[in-house]
Amino acid sequence: PVVTVVPDDEAIADAARATGARVLTNPHPGEGPITSMRLALTALEESLEGLIYHAVDYPCVRPETVSALLEMARASDAALVIPTYDGVRGHPSFFRERLFSELLNPALEGGARTVVHRHLEDARLVAVDDPGVRMDIDTPADYRAMSGAQVRTP
């Protein structure tokens, strides 16, 4: 796995390295999440069939959800594999290799979300029993609101 971190986030970088992940530092995190995805895509030299983009602000996603996404990705040729909880799309998402050129395009506005919307007709939705796919934690208030959810720490 590849983990991108912001500069000066050594605790996260060390925790990721301890799991065997390759750690990349995103020098431009203020330009949006797409910069982390692009950094990972350009740093990987081997040919990839796809990638799961799992943003840090969805910390409650269960490992079995990621496994379900990978299983669907292996079983289909869908451009995207997206989890749903209670019928609503969530995160993380699997992006097939044929979408990489769009994700890497510097003229792309709206980031990965734009690519998802362009290719929804070629997506497979995976229903999961995991509210974590919808728990976007961006602020201390968000964190307090999900106080009943189990949060894993590195």
mmCIF file of C-alpha atoms in Angstrom:
data_model
loop_
_atom_site.group_PDB
_atom_site.id
_atom_site.type_symbol
_atom_site.label_atom_id
_atom_site.label_comp_id
_atom_site.label_asym_id
_atom_site.label_seq_id
_atom_site.Cartn_x
_atom_site.Cartn_y
_atom_site.Cartn_z
ATOM 1 C CA PRO A 1 0.000 0.000 0.000
ATOM 2 C CA VAL A 2 0.905 3.639 -0.466
ATOM 3 C CA VAL A 3 0.041 6.282 2.133
ATOM 4 C CA THR A 4 0.345 9.987 1.437
ATOM 5 C CA VAL A 5 0.853 12.343 4.358
ATOM 6 C CA VAL A 6 1.108 16.084 4.814
ATOM 7 C CA PRO A 7 4.501 17.599 5.660
ATOM 8 C CA ASP A 8 5.523 17.328 9.319
ATOM 9 C CA ASP A 9 3.100 14.470 10.066
ATOM 10 C CA GLU A 10 5.745 12.038 11.258
ATOM 11 C CA ALA A 11 3.437 10.152 13.651
ATOM 12 C CA ILE A 12 1.157 9.059 10.800
ATOM 13 C CA ALA A 13 4.124 8.419 8.508
ATOM 14 C CA ASP A 14 5.809 6.232 11.137
ATOM 15 C CA ALA A 15 2.603 4.299 11.815
ATOM 16 C CA ALA A 16 2.113 3.678 8.089
ATOM 17 C CA ARG A 17 5.719 2.554 7.629
ATOM 18 C CA ALA A 18 5.301 0.143 10.555
ATOM 19 C CA THR A 19 2.626 -1.673 8.534
ATOM 20 C CA GLY A 20 4.927 -1.948 5.521
ATOM 21 C CA ALA A 21 3.305 0.868 3.559
ATOM 22 C CA ARG A 22 5.289 3.120 1.275
ATOM 23 C CA VAL A 23 4.933 6.686 2.578
ATOM 24 C CA LEU A 24 4.886 9.733 0.311
ATOM 25 C CA THR A 25 4.757 13.331 1.528
ATOM 26 C CA ASN A 26 2.311 15.546 -0.341
ATOM 27 C CA PRO A 27 3.998 18.949 -0.707
ATOM 28 C CA HIS A 28 0.724 20.607 -1.799
ATOM 29 C CA PRO A 29 -2.092 19.290 0.443
ATOM 30 C CA GLY A 30 -3.872 22.652 0.351
ATOM 31 C CA GLU A 31 -4.623 22.100 -3.335
ATOM 32 C CA GLY A 32 -7.081 19.332 -2.493
ATOM 33 C CA PRO A 33 -7.231 15.566 -2.009
ATOM 34 C CA ILE A 34 -6.639 14.905 -5.710
ATOM 35 C CA THR A 35 -3.000 15.936 -5.172
ATOM 36 C CA SER A 36 -2.466 12.947 -2.870
ATOM 37 C CA MET A 37 -4.011 10.593 -5.406
ATOM 38 C CA ARG A 38 -1.870 12.027 -8.200
ATOM 39 C CA LEU A 39 1.263 11.765 -6.076
ATOM 40 C CA ALA A 40 0.604 8.077 -5.462
ATOM 41 C CA LEU A 41 -0.237 7.357 -9.101
ATOM 42 C CA THR A 42 2.882 9.043 -10.438
ATOM 43 C CA ALA A 43 5.159 7.486 -7.799
ATOM 44 C CA LEU A 44 4.079 3.932 -8.527
ATOM 45 C CA GLU A 45 6.216 2.450 -11.245
ATOM 46 C CA GLU A 46 4.487 -0.899 -11.618
ATOM 47 C CA SER A 47 1.398 -1.388 -13.722
ATOM 48 C CA LEU A 48 -1.769 -1.185 -11.661
ATOM 49 C CA GLU A 49 -5.187 -2.601 -12.457
ATOM 50 C CA GLY A 50 -6.713 0.005 -10.196
ATOM 51 C CA LEU A 51 -6.516 1.686 -6.842
ATOM 52 C CA ILE A 52 -8.643 2.197 -3.792
ATOM 53 C CA TYR A 53 -8.623 5.817 -2.744
ATOM 54 C CA HIS A 54 -9.316 5.983 0.991
ATOM 55 C CA ALA A 55 -9.254 9.521 2.338
ATOM 56 C CA VAL A 56 -8.143 10.080 5.910
ATOM 57 C CA ASP A 57 -11.403 11.826 6.801
ATOM 58 C CA TYR A 58 -13.258 8.484 6.669
ATOM 59 C CA PRO A 59 -11.502 6.741 9.590
ATOM 60 C CA CYS A 60 -14.362 4.429 10.571
ATOM 61 C CA VAL A 61 -14.498 2.317 7.397
ATOM 62 C CA ARG A 62 -14.263 -1.356 8.325
ATOM 63 C CA PRO A 63 -11.601 -3.613 6.781
ATOM 64 C CA GLU A 64 -14.300 -5.949 5.479
ATOM 65 C CA THR A 65 -15.701 -3.060 3.426
ATOM 66 C CA VAL A 66 -12.362 -2.633 1.670
ATOM 67 C CA SER A 67 -12.287 -6.407 1.098
ATOM 68 C CA ALA A 68 -15.777 -6.269 -0.446
ATOM 69 C CA LEU A 69 -14.676 -3.505 -2.830
ATOM 70 C CA LEU A 70 -11.638 -5.510 -3.910
ATOM 71 C CA GLU A 71 -13.747 -8.631 -4.381
ATOM 72 C CA MET A 72 -16.167 -6.762 -6.667
ATOM 73 C CA ALA A 73 -13.278 -5.158 -8.556
ATOM 74 C CA ARG A 74 -11.795 -8.601 -9.223
ATOM 75 C CA ALA A 75 -15.167 -10.034 -10.275
ATOM 76 C CA SER A 76 -16.081 -7.264 -12.723
ATOM 77 C CA ASP A 77 -14.514 -4.899 -15.211
ATOM 78 C CA ALA A 78 -16.328 -1.873 -13.780
ATOM 79 C CA ALA A 79 -14.528 1.457 -14.030
ATOM 80 C CA LEU A 80 -15.525 2.204 -10.431
ATOM 81 C CA VAL A 81 -16.562 0.219 -7.387
ATOM 82 C CA ILE A 82 -18.317 2.265 -4.717
ATOM 83 C CA PRO A 83 -19.748 1.196 -1.351
ATOM 84 C CA THR A 84 -23.271 2.122 -0.332
ATOM 85 C CA TYR A 85 -24.820 2.254 3.103
ATOM 86 C CA ASP A 86 -28.610 2.527 3.356
ATOM 87 C CA GLY A 87 -28.667 3.116 -0.402
ATOM 88 C CA VAL A 88 -26.333 6.140 -0.278
ATOM 89 C CA ARG A 89 -22.911 6.093 -1.924
ATOM 90 C CA GLY A 90 -19.905 6.404 0.352
ATOM 91 C CA HIS A 91 -16.131 6.055 0.557
ATOM 92 C CA PRO A 92 -13.585 4.687 -0.243
ATOM 93 C CA SER A 93 -13.850 4.008 -3.970
ATOM 94 C CA PHE A 94 -11.993 1.729 -6.363
ATOM 95 C CA PHE A 95 -10.827 3.372 -9.607
ATOM 96 C CA ARG A 96 -9.906 1.135 -12.554
ATOM 97 C CA GLU A 97 -6.658 1.903 -14.413
ATOM 98 C CA ARG A 98 -8.516 3.264 -17.446
ATOM 99 C CA LEU A 99 -9.561 6.268 -15.318
ATOM 100 C CA PHE A 100 -6.016 7.213 -14.288
ATOM 101 C CA SER A 101 -5.419 9.561 -17.226
ATOM 102 C CA GLU A 102 -8.493 11.589 -16.214
ATOM 103 C CA LEU A 103 -7.408 11.665 -12.574
ATOM 104 C CA LEU A 104 -3.932 12.837 -13.587
ATOM 105 C CA ASN A 105 -5.208 15.549 -15.942
ATOM 106 C CA PRO A 106 -4.142 18.931 -14.483
ATOM 107 C CA ALA A 107 -7.186 20.581 -16.080
ATOM 108 C CA LEU A 108 -9.569 18.354 -14.082
ATOM 109 C CA GLU A 109 -11.907 20.517 -12.030
ATOM 110 C CA GLY A 110 -13.687 19.074 -9.023
ATOM 111 C CA GLY A 111 -11.153 16.329 -8.384
ATOM 112 C CA ALA A 112 -11.962 12.630 -8.239
ATOM 113 C CA ARG A 113 -15.637 13.423 -7.617
ATOM 114 C CA THR A 114 -15.890 14.728 -11.194
ATOM 115 C CA VAL A 115 -14.459 11.468 -12.534
ATOM 116 C CA VAL A 116 -16.901 9.464 -10.405
ATOM 117 C CA HIS A 117 -19.872 11.429 -11.751
ATOM 118 C CA ARG A 118 -18.679 11.034 -15.349
ATOM 119 C CA HIS A 119 -18.482 7.247 -15.001
ATOM 120 C CA LEU A 120 -21.401 6.318 -12.743
ATOM 121 C CA GLU A 121 -22.963 4.314 -15.573
ATOM 122 C CA ASP A 122 -19.881 2.057 -15.452
ATOM 123 C CA ALA A 123 -19.820 1.697 -11.668
ATOM 124 C CA ARG A 124 -20.709 -1.247 -9.475
ATOM 125 C CA LEU A 125 -22.286 -0.358 -6.163
ATOM 126 C CA VAL A 126 -21.588 -2.641 -3.223
ATOM 127 C CA ALA A 127 -24.107 -2.551 -0.370
ATOM 128 C CA VAL A 128 -22.248 -2.770 2.933
ATOM 129 C CA ASP A 129 -23.352 -2.836 6.551
ATOM 130 C CA ASP A 130 -20.835 -0.159 7.451
ATOM 131 C CA PRO A 131 -21.956 3.343 8.463
ATOM 132 C CA GLY A 132 -18.280 4.357 8.361
ATOM 133 C CA VAL A 133 -18.492 4.772 4.575
ATOM 134 C CA ARG A 134 -20.683 7.841 5.217
ATOM 135 C CA MET A 135 -18.890 9.263 8.287
ATOM 136 C CA ASP A 136 -16.912 12.240 6.986
ATOM 137 C CA ILE A 137 -14.823 13.587 9.869
ATOM 138 C CA ASP A 138 -13.506 17.053 9.001
ATOM 139 C CA THR A 139 -13.854 19.044 12.210
ATOM 140 C CA PRO A 140 -13.742 18.543 15.984
ATOM 141 C CA ALA A 141 -17.548 18.844 15.923
ATOM 142 C CA ASP A 142 -17.752 15.982 13.398
ATOM 143 C CA TYR A 143 -15.522 13.918 15.657
ATOM 144 C CA ARG A 144 -17.718 14.604 18.693
ATOM 145 C CA ALA A 145 -20.859 13.788 16.686
ATOM 146 C CA MET A 146 -19.589 10.326 15.875
ATOM 147 C CA SER A 147 -18.477 9.626 19.442
ATOM 148 C CA GLY A 148 -20.439 6.364 19.466
ATOM 149 C CA ALA A 149 -18.542 5.010 16.462
ATOM 150 C CA GLN A 150 -15.458 2.913 16.882
ATOM 151 C CA VAL A 151 -12.369 4.783 15.743
ATOM 152 C CA ARG A 152 -9.166 2.890 15.051
ATOM 153 C CA THR A 153 -5.865 4.559 15.788
ATOM 154 C CA PRO A 154 -2.609 3.751 14.003
#
